[in-house]
Each structure stands twice: as structure tokens, then as C-alpha cells.
Amino acid sequence: MPLLEIKNLQLEFGTVDRPHRVVDGVSLKLEAGKTLCLVGESGSGKSVTALSIAKLLPSPPVRYVGGEILLEGRDVLKMPPGELQKIRGGVVSYVFQEPGASLNPVFRIGAQIKESLTYHRPEKANDAEVIRLLKLVGIPAPEMRLKNYPHEMSGGMQQRVMIAMALASQPKLLVADEPTTALDVTIQAQIIELLQSLCEQLGMAVLLITHNLGIVGDIADDLAVMYAGQIVEVGPVRDVLKNPLHPYTQALIHSVPKLGRDVTRLTTIPGTVPNLGSIPSGCRFHPRCPKAQPPCSTEPPELMTLANSRQVRCPLWDSPNLNQPANGSL
Amino acid sequence: MNLLEIQNLKVHFPVRKGLLGRGKEFVHAVDGVTFNIAPGETLGLVGESGCGKTTLGRAVIQLVPSTHGRILFNGEDISRLSATDLRSRRQRFQMIFQDPYSSLNPRLTVLECIGEALDIHRLAPDRAARRERVDKLLKDVGLDPSHADRYPHEFSGGQRQRIGIARALAVQPQLIVCDEPVSALDVSVQAQIINLLKDLQDAHGLAYLFVAHDLAVVEHISHRILVMYLGRIVEEGESKSLCRSPLHPYTRSLLSAVPVVDPDSKRSRIFLAGDVPSPIHPPSGCPFHPRCPMAEGRCKTEVPQLKSIGSDRTVACHLFP
Ligand SMILES: Nc1ncnc2c1ncn2[C@@H]1O[C@H](COP(=O)(O)OP(=O)(O)O)[C@@H](O)[C@H]1O
Ligand SMILES: Nc1ncnc2c1ncn2[C@@H]1O[C@H](COP(=O)(O)OP(=O)(O)O)[C@@H](O)[C@H]1O
Ligand SMILES: [Mg+2]
Ligand SMILES: [Mg+2]
């Protein structure tokens, strides 16, 4: 049994008359101790998918329209409130993009970690455990650091504190939503390295969300690519990066600037992620797709399962690239 | 002649030392920086957060006063100008910012926002001319002129950055200081904005001071690159050559942290331990020595000076005597 299995999840915002389906049939699987990366441009529905794992999105405004979220085999969407409270920050912990915004500015960081311990493991709510956690996340001189206020730490150090707090409950699943997006590339490399070593040391599973494909190769086992509320490609990370099948995945990979590449223009994905109110008919990516054929604008493609644990939502995945890059509206 | 010549520029901010603190201390945000920018050239500026990139960029166009040094723009020292004279020169240098969400006034439509820039410098004689000019600017940056009456919140992050660029372009500047203009954007949108900046440079002969922390982005857009650490330049060179064969250990670590998609890329990561130290009490000797994997005895005591290596490279490191 996988640690986490999301089956055909459907989420809506908006009114019942004019619903905005922001997650439309997402299925994902994550085994204990493994790392799954979820990538896609802003607005594709990564965060709402991640937040729904512990049912953190209040309803309303969101409506959980359909699907299941099985955590250790039990459906989170059907859990009574008391039980939900227990899995939040228990089995599942979260780390978000802005560590500065998630930490309380008026308390010392030691006290904040201790509070998290008091809640989940009261027998361990002491300085020794706080110091052990700070050491685990690579904070130097933890005995001194626990007396710091958040503003006395750099962004990278604050993110390490957030990870220490998330680890306080000894979660089986850590959901990290763009944990390095606000950080320098040097610090980003450190945090990714840290997450990777924590996975190995603690046997914890990680769902890592990012829009940057440049950081997934080092850490992920599997990679899922999301576009406009749907999964468009899933597979083992190496295979997907080496041989992406969906034109969107290919475009995302090509848009990462590469050092030492002597080109006058960077490759872009023309246009923008569609608005919620105006999801294109047929394949949602077709207006931006260099491979698009007439049927793509009318027939919504299914997610097809291929050999080697790969899935792709494009019937043209094995046809060669015939067209010139199409309708570059921007 | 150079468009811009910066000579030994320093910006120090006073900070209060505790409540009962005696005497003032200073943040040495920019600490003796010298460089030039030619017309139509892009100079990249890289370094980690807190090393002084924003302060340097703002000081160059006198949005923050400099403590010391000369800023020659078209041969004239703009750091010595009266407020009125400076205002009349502002048309020549503009700035675009990292955060396309907070750098536009939410209460102004795109037309009003760009029109305001035209009005300040009296560049549109009447309403019709103003509208015509705004439409042209929007087209130039890849936006639909029929959206001119919309407000910033109706646009995506990348589109807002285009609005910021159109506003800067409105006054026909010679230099634009771009402070991390793509750092907050999706990778796919980053590429669009960088291509746009290059096209505009070709069309209008603009010079850029382009600030970022991702060297892959900076390499692509820049002719030359400055690497900054704790308020000082540690290396400068032609961009391709600097990225191919970096000399300073700090430049090498920055390059090794650049995200790479290819899972088989055989590169060695040089992890930089720790953070940038406090610019209030910068380390003795070479400011990078506490984090430097190659530091030796004298790095702790002697400040390395910038020295020329070959025809187009300068580096401040004792490894290169
Ligand atoms: N509270 C909310 N109310 C209405 N729409 C929302 C809300 N939160 C997210 N959305 C919409 O859901 C879509 C997916 O958002 P999100 O999951 O944040 O995307 P991502 O994390 O991939 O950038 C977006 O179009 C966003 O505008
Ligand atoms: N107005 C100010 N007053 C005091 N210190 C400042 C001010 N602006 C910036 N600093 C400090 O100067 C240093 C350089 O900051 P900044 O130029 O923003 O760096 P960067 O843009 O490279 O991140 C930092 O230590 C910062 O805290
Ligand atoms: Mg998100
Ligand atoms: Mg800055």
C-alpha cells in the first residue's frame, strides 16, 4: 500500500453556477520513503493539490467535488475533524515558500519549535530535543541559535527552522511547496541537499513542489508534470528529464537557461497558462503547443499508461515534431 | 566614451548600536566599487542576497545617496548635482524592479501609469499623442494596447513586468538598471522577459545594469559580468569567458549552484557553507575567507586587491598574485 494515493481528485472554486475546476482528475502515488516532485507553471494547481492532502483548504471557498486522498489507506476527505487535526502536522507536515511569513516574529525560534513538540510529542518538549532538531537541519551552534528571533536569521536559516518544526512530529510525509523559490541559488542548493539527506536518514517521503526543473534531478524518484489542473506526464525522474514525452514537459525543460549555451534567444513557451474562466477546449495545452494538430482543439486527451511506469496525456507523444512553433501570441 | 563610469563608489548606512549604544556603526553595503558601462552594453551583476547589489544599482542612479566616489554619466558627475538638476537628468536613467506586484501603483490603469511617466518629463503634447505613445510602448513590450485601461491586478506576473518595462522605456532612457527583474517569475516567463530585454536593447541602443543571483540568466543577457561579495567586486570579465573559466573561488561556487536539468551532468558541486557575513563587521582580510574552501594564512589578514589577469579579467584573490 502506498503512503499516499490521490485518486481522481476534483477541486472547484467559484460559484456552483460558474465553477472554476482548478484540479481536474489528478491522480498521484507516493511510496513511503520516496520523493515525488510536482512541477508546472504558476497557477497550474500544484499548491491546492498539496494543501488538500491534509484537507487544509477550507470549504468554502473550495469544494471537494470528487475523488479520494488515501493516506496510509484511509480517505482524508472523509475523516472527522478530530482525526484530521491529528494528521495535520502529524503524519503530514508542510514547509512553504516564505519562511519569514510562516514564523511568528515575536517568539524565539526555540520556543516555536518547542510548541510544535508540545503538541505532537509532549514527552520530548525540551531544549535537548530542540537542539537535536536544529542540528539535524544543519544549523550551526544550535545552543545559541534557539534564542534567536526569526528576523535575526537569514532566509536560508529561517527555512531550515521551518523544516525543523515540520520534523518535530516525525512525519511520514513532508510536503514542501516551493521551499527554495525565495532563496538564492547557493542556499537553494543547500536546502535541496538537506531535504535529500533527511529523506535518507529518516526514511521520510517528500512531495516537493517547484516550478524549476533544474532542482528535481538531484532529489526526486518520480516526477509529475501538471498543467491547468491536470497531470500531463508522470514517470521516473531520470526517464522524464532525459526523454520527455509531453510537448509541455519538453517546453518546460527547454526554458531553463543553461550555462555555456551560445544562443541569441532563449527558448520560451509562447503565451501564458490559461485563465480559470477560459480553459481551452480539447487539449488544454493546444494553443501553446508546437505539435498541435486539428483534433487537439476538440478532443480532450486521456492520460495514457505506457511501459516503464510512464504516463502521458498526449496522443501524439510518439510522433515526430512536424510543425514549426505555432501561434506565439506573446 | 563610456556612458557610465563609477569610481570607488561607497554607500554606508548608519545603524544604531542597541538602545544605549555609544557612537554609530555602519553597514558597508557598497565598499569601493569601480566599473564602466558603454552605450548599448549589458553589465551583469551577481552575488548572494545582502551583498549590496540593490544598493549599488540604486546608488548608480542616485536613488540612494552615495557616501563616497564619483558617478560619471555622459561625463558629468551626477552625485554632485542639485536636486533640480538631478531631476532633469532622470529621464536618461530608469529602473525596473524585482517585484512586478508591488512596483506598480494598483490604483492607476496601465494608460495612467505609463502616461504619468510621459507627463513628468513633458513628452506628450496632448491626450491623443499620449495615447498613441502608450499604445506603441505596449506593442513594443508585447502587450495588447486594448488592455491599456486595465489595472495591474488584472495581469499575470510576467505581464506586469512588461508594464514596468514599458514605463521605463517611455522616457527614452540610455540606461536601465534592472534589479532582479526575472527572479520572481516562472522559468518559462523568465525566458520571455529576457528575450524582450534583448530585443529592446537592439532596437533602442539601451545599456543595462542587470542584477540577478542566477548566473545562467546573467550569462545569457550580459556582455560582461561583475561578481560582488560583501560590497566589493571580487571578479570581473567577459561573460562567456568568466562562466567558462571562473577564477575566484566565490565565482566558482556560484556557478556550481546553478540548477541543471540534465541528470547526467557531471559537475562537482562546491557547496558554500553558511551565509554571507554581516556587512557591519565584515571579516578581516579577504571578506570571503571564512567560507572559502581554498583559504590560506594571509587571506585572514591581507585584503586582496583587484588585479588584471590577461586582457579582460580582473580578480581579487591571493591565489592569483
Ligand atoms: N482561495 C482561492 N480562491 C479562488 N481561487 C483560488 C484560490 N486558491 C487558488 N485559486 C486558484 O486555483 C488555481 C491553482 O492555484 P495554485 O494551486 O496556487 O497554483 P500553483 O501552486 O500551481 O501556482 C489558480 O488559478 C488560483 O487562482
Ligand atoms: N536603507 C538601509 N539602511 C540600512 N541598511 C541597509 C539599507 N539598505 C540596505 N541595507 C543593508 O545593506 C546590505 C546590502 O543590501 P542590498 O543592497 O539590498 O543587497 P542585495 O540587493 O545584494 O540583496 C544588506 O546588509 C542590507 O541589510
Ligand atoms: Mg503554488
Ligand atoms: Mg536586492
PDB file of C-alpha atoms in Angstrom, chain A residues 40-42 145 154 156-157 181 183-190 193 211-215 217-218 237-238 241-242 252-253 255-273 288 329-330, chain B residues 47-49 53 142-143 156 159 162 183 185-192 194-196 198-199 213-217 219-220 240 243 250 253-255 257-264 267 269 271-275 291:
ATOM      1  CA  GLY A  40       4.323  23.172 -13.550  1.00  0.00           C
ATOM      2  CA  GLU A  41       3.941  26.912 -14.091  1.00  0.00           C
ATOM      3  CA  SER A  42       2.237  29.194 -11.560  1.00  0.00           C
ATOM      4  CA  ARG A 145      20.587  29.870  17.786  1.00  0.00           C
ATOM      5  CA  SER A 154      18.845  34.806   7.057  1.00  0.00           C
ATOM      6  CA  GLY A 156      18.072  30.167   4.332  1.00  0.00           C
ATOM      7  CA  MET A 157      18.386  29.712   8.106  1.00  0.00           C
ATOM      8  CA  THR A 181      11.864  29.705  -4.640  1.00  0.00           C
ATOM      9  CA  LEU A 183      16.152  31.845  -1.806  1.00  0.00           C
ATOM     10  CA  ASP A 184      19.493  32.459  -3.513  1.00  0.00           C
ATOM     11  CA  VAL A 185      20.732  29.704  -5.821  1.00  0.00           C
ATOM     12  CA  THR A 186      23.539  28.907  -3.380  1.00  0.00           C
ATOM     13  CA  ILE A 187      21.096  28.497  -0.490  1.00  0.00           C
ATOM     14  CA  GLN A 188      18.638  26.652  -2.746  1.00  0.00           C
ATOM     15  CA  ALA A 189      21.333  24.061  -3.428  1.00  0.00           C
ATOM     16  CA  GLN A 190      21.925  23.685   0.326  1.00  0.00           C
ATOM     17  CA  GLU A 193      20.769  18.742  -0.349  1.00  0.00           C
ATOM     18  CA  HIS A 211       8.352  25.389 -10.990  1.00  0.00           C
ATOM     19  CA  ASN A 212      12.068  24.882 -11.627  1.00  0.00           C
ATOM     20  CA  LEU A 213      13.049  21.628 -13.308  1.00  0.00           C
ATOM     21  CA  GLY A 214      16.701  22.409 -12.593  1.00  0.00           C
ATOM     22  CA  ILE A 215      16.392  21.249  -8.987  1.00  0.00           C
ATOM     23  CA  GLY A 217      17.096  15.760 -10.931  1.00  0.00           C
ATOM     24  CA  ASP A 218      19.184  15.589  -7.768  1.00  0.00           C
ATOM     25  CA  VAL A 237      12.618  11.368 -12.862  1.00  0.00           C
ATOM     26  CA  ARG A 238      15.600  10.331 -14.988  1.00  0.00           C
ATOM     27  CA  LEU A 241      14.123  14.514 -17.873  1.00  0.00           C
ATOM     28  CA  LYS A 242      16.119  12.535 -20.447  1.00  0.00           C
ATOM     29  CA  LEU A 252       9.461  23.432 -19.657  1.00  0.00           C
ATOM     30  CA  ILE A 253      12.821  21.675 -19.836  1.00  0.00           C
ATOM     31  CA  SER A 255      13.045  27.065 -20.992  1.00  0.00           C
ATOM     32  CA  VAL A 256      15.574  26.548 -18.164  1.00  0.00           C
ATOM     33  CA  PRO A 257      18.571  28.719 -19.139  1.00  0.00           C
ATOM     34  CA  LYS A 258      21.725  26.678 -19.500  1.00  0.00           C
ATOM     35  CA  LEU A 259      25.237  27.839 -18.776  1.00  0.00           C
ATOM     36  CA  GLY A 260      27.691  27.948 -21.645  1.00  0.00           C
ATOM     37  CA  ARG A 261      24.993  27.650 -24.295  1.00  0.00           C
ATOM     38  CA  ASP A 262      25.759  30.130 -27.051  1.00  0.00           C
ATOM     39  CA  VAL A 263      22.294  31.080 -28.267  1.00  0.00           C
ATOM     40  CA  THR A 264      20.982  34.522 -29.038  1.00  0.00           C
ATOM     41  CA  ARG A 265      17.438  33.786 -27.865  1.00  0.00           C
ATOM     42  CA  LEU A 266      16.199  31.633 -25.024  1.00  0.00           C
ATOM     43  CA  THR A 267      13.522  29.070 -25.797  1.00  0.00           C
ATOM     44  CA  THR A 268      10.185  30.168 -24.385  1.00  0.00           C
ATOM     45  CA  ILE A 269       6.728  28.696 -24.111  1.00  0.00           C
ATOM     46  CA  PRO A 270       4.551  31.080 -26.113  1.00  0.00           C
ATOM     47  CA  GLY A 271       1.538  32.571 -24.378  1.00  0.00           C
ATOM     48  CA  THR A 272       0.518  32.043 -20.764  1.00  0.00           C
ATOM     49  CA  VAL A 273      -1.188  29.492 -18.533  1.00  0.00           C
ATOM     50  CA  ARG A 288       0.664  26.890 -26.899  1.00  0.00           C
ATOM     51  CA  SER A 329       0.955  35.196 -29.173  1.00  0.00           C
ATOM     52  CA  LEU A 330       3.363  36.801 -26.709  1.00  0.00           C
TER      53      LEU A 330
ATOM     54  CA  GLY B  47      26.102  37.842  -5.856  1.00  0.00           C
ATOM     55  CA  GLU B  48      24.062  36.429  -2.980  1.00  0.00           C
ATOM     56  CA  SER B  49      21.337  38.355  -1.137  1.00  0.00           C
ATOM     57  CA  LYS B  53      23.510  44.646  -5.486  1.00  0.00           C
ATOM     58  CA  GLY B 142       4.330  42.527 -26.320  1.00  0.00           C
ATOM     59  CA  LEU B 143       1.114  43.678 -24.649  1.00  0.00           C
ATOM     60  CA  SER B 156      -0.098  37.990 -14.692  1.00  0.00           C
ATOM     61  CA  GLN B 159       2.708  40.844 -17.997  1.00  0.00           C
ATOM     62  CA  ARG B 162       6.255  44.067 -19.202  1.00  0.00           C
ATOM     63  CA  SER B 183      13.789  36.380 -10.118  1.00  0.00           C
ATOM     64  CA  LEU B 185       8.887  34.804 -12.353  1.00  0.00           C
ATOM     65  CA  ASP B 186       8.301  31.273 -13.621  1.00  0.00           C
ATOM     66  CA  VAL B 187      11.215  29.882 -15.599  1.00  0.00           C
ATOM     67  CA  SER B 188       9.164  29.883 -18.805  1.00  0.00           C
ATOM     68  CA  VAL B 189       8.212  33.539 -18.300  1.00  0.00           C
ATOM     69  CA  GLN B 190      11.796  34.470 -17.345  1.00  0.00           C
ATOM     70  CA  ALA B 191      12.908  33.442 -20.805  1.00  0.00           C
ATOM     71  CA  GLN B 192      10.232  35.631 -22.446  1.00  0.00           C
ATOM     72  CA  ILE B 194      14.957  38.194 -21.146  1.00  0.00           C
ATOM     73  CA  ASN B 195      14.326  37.863 -24.875  1.00  0.00           C
ATOM     74  CA  LEU B 196      12.249  41.039 -24.714  1.00  0.00           C
ATOM     75  CA  LYS B 198      17.493  41.867 -25.588  1.00  0.00           C
ATOM     76  CA  ASP B 199      15.180  42.894 -28.434  1.00  0.00           C
ATOM     77  CA  HIS B 213      21.613  35.836  -8.498  1.00  0.00           C
ATOM     78  CA  ASP B 214      21.323  33.116 -11.167  1.00  0.00           C
ATOM     79  CA  LEU B 215      24.454  33.082 -13.302  1.00  0.00           C
ATOM     80  CA  ALA B 216      22.834  31.131 -16.143  1.00  0.00           C
ATOM     81  CA  VAL B 217      20.405  34.013 -16.662  1.00  0.00           C
ATOM     82  CA  GLU B 219      25.499  34.913 -18.646  1.00  0.00           C
ATOM     83  CA  HIS B 220      22.867  34.859 -21.332  1.00  0.00           C
ATOM     84  CA  LYS B 240      31.194  33.737 -21.622  1.00  0.00           C
ATOM     85  CA  CYS B 243      31.419  31.463 -16.832  1.00  0.00           C
ATOM     86  CA  TYR B 250      33.399  32.540  -4.937  1.00  0.00           C
ATOM     87  CA  SER B 253      30.846  28.197  -6.096  1.00  0.00           C
ATOM     88  CA  LEU B 254      28.145  30.452  -7.548  1.00  0.00           C
ATOM     89  CA  LEU B 255      28.495  28.680 -10.888  1.00  0.00           C
ATOM     90  CA  ALA B 257      24.996  26.139  -7.635  1.00  0.00           C
ATOM     91  CA  VAL B 258      23.232  26.941 -10.919  1.00  0.00           C
ATOM     92  CA  PRO B 259      20.349  24.478 -11.361  1.00  0.00           C
ATOM     93  CA  VAL B 260      20.972  21.947 -14.127  1.00  0.00           C
ATOM     94  CA  VAL B 261      18.215  19.845 -15.675  1.00  0.00           C
ATOM     95  CA  ASP B 262      20.343  17.063 -17.147  1.00  0.00           C
ATOM     96  CA  PRO B 263      20.508  14.263 -14.541  1.00  0.00           C
ATOM     97  CA  ASP B 264      23.799  13.068 -16.053  1.00  0.00           C
ATOM     98  CA  ARG B 267      29.688  18.599 -12.367  1.00  0.00           C
ATOM     99  CA  ARG B 269      29.053  20.881  -6.547  1.00  0.00           C
ATOM    100  CA  PHE B 271      28.675  23.789  -1.524  1.00  0.00           C
ATOM    101  CA  LEU B 272      29.147  27.134   0.096  1.00  0.00           C
ATOM    102  CA  ALA B 273      28.916  26.634   3.811  1.00  0.00           C
ATOM    103  CA  GLY B 274      26.929  29.149   5.810  1.00  0.00           C
ATOM    104  CA  ASP B 275      25.657  32.585   4.888  1.00  0.00           C
ATOM    105  CA  ARG B 291      33.604  30.436   3.575  1.00  0.00           C
TER     106      ARG B 291
END
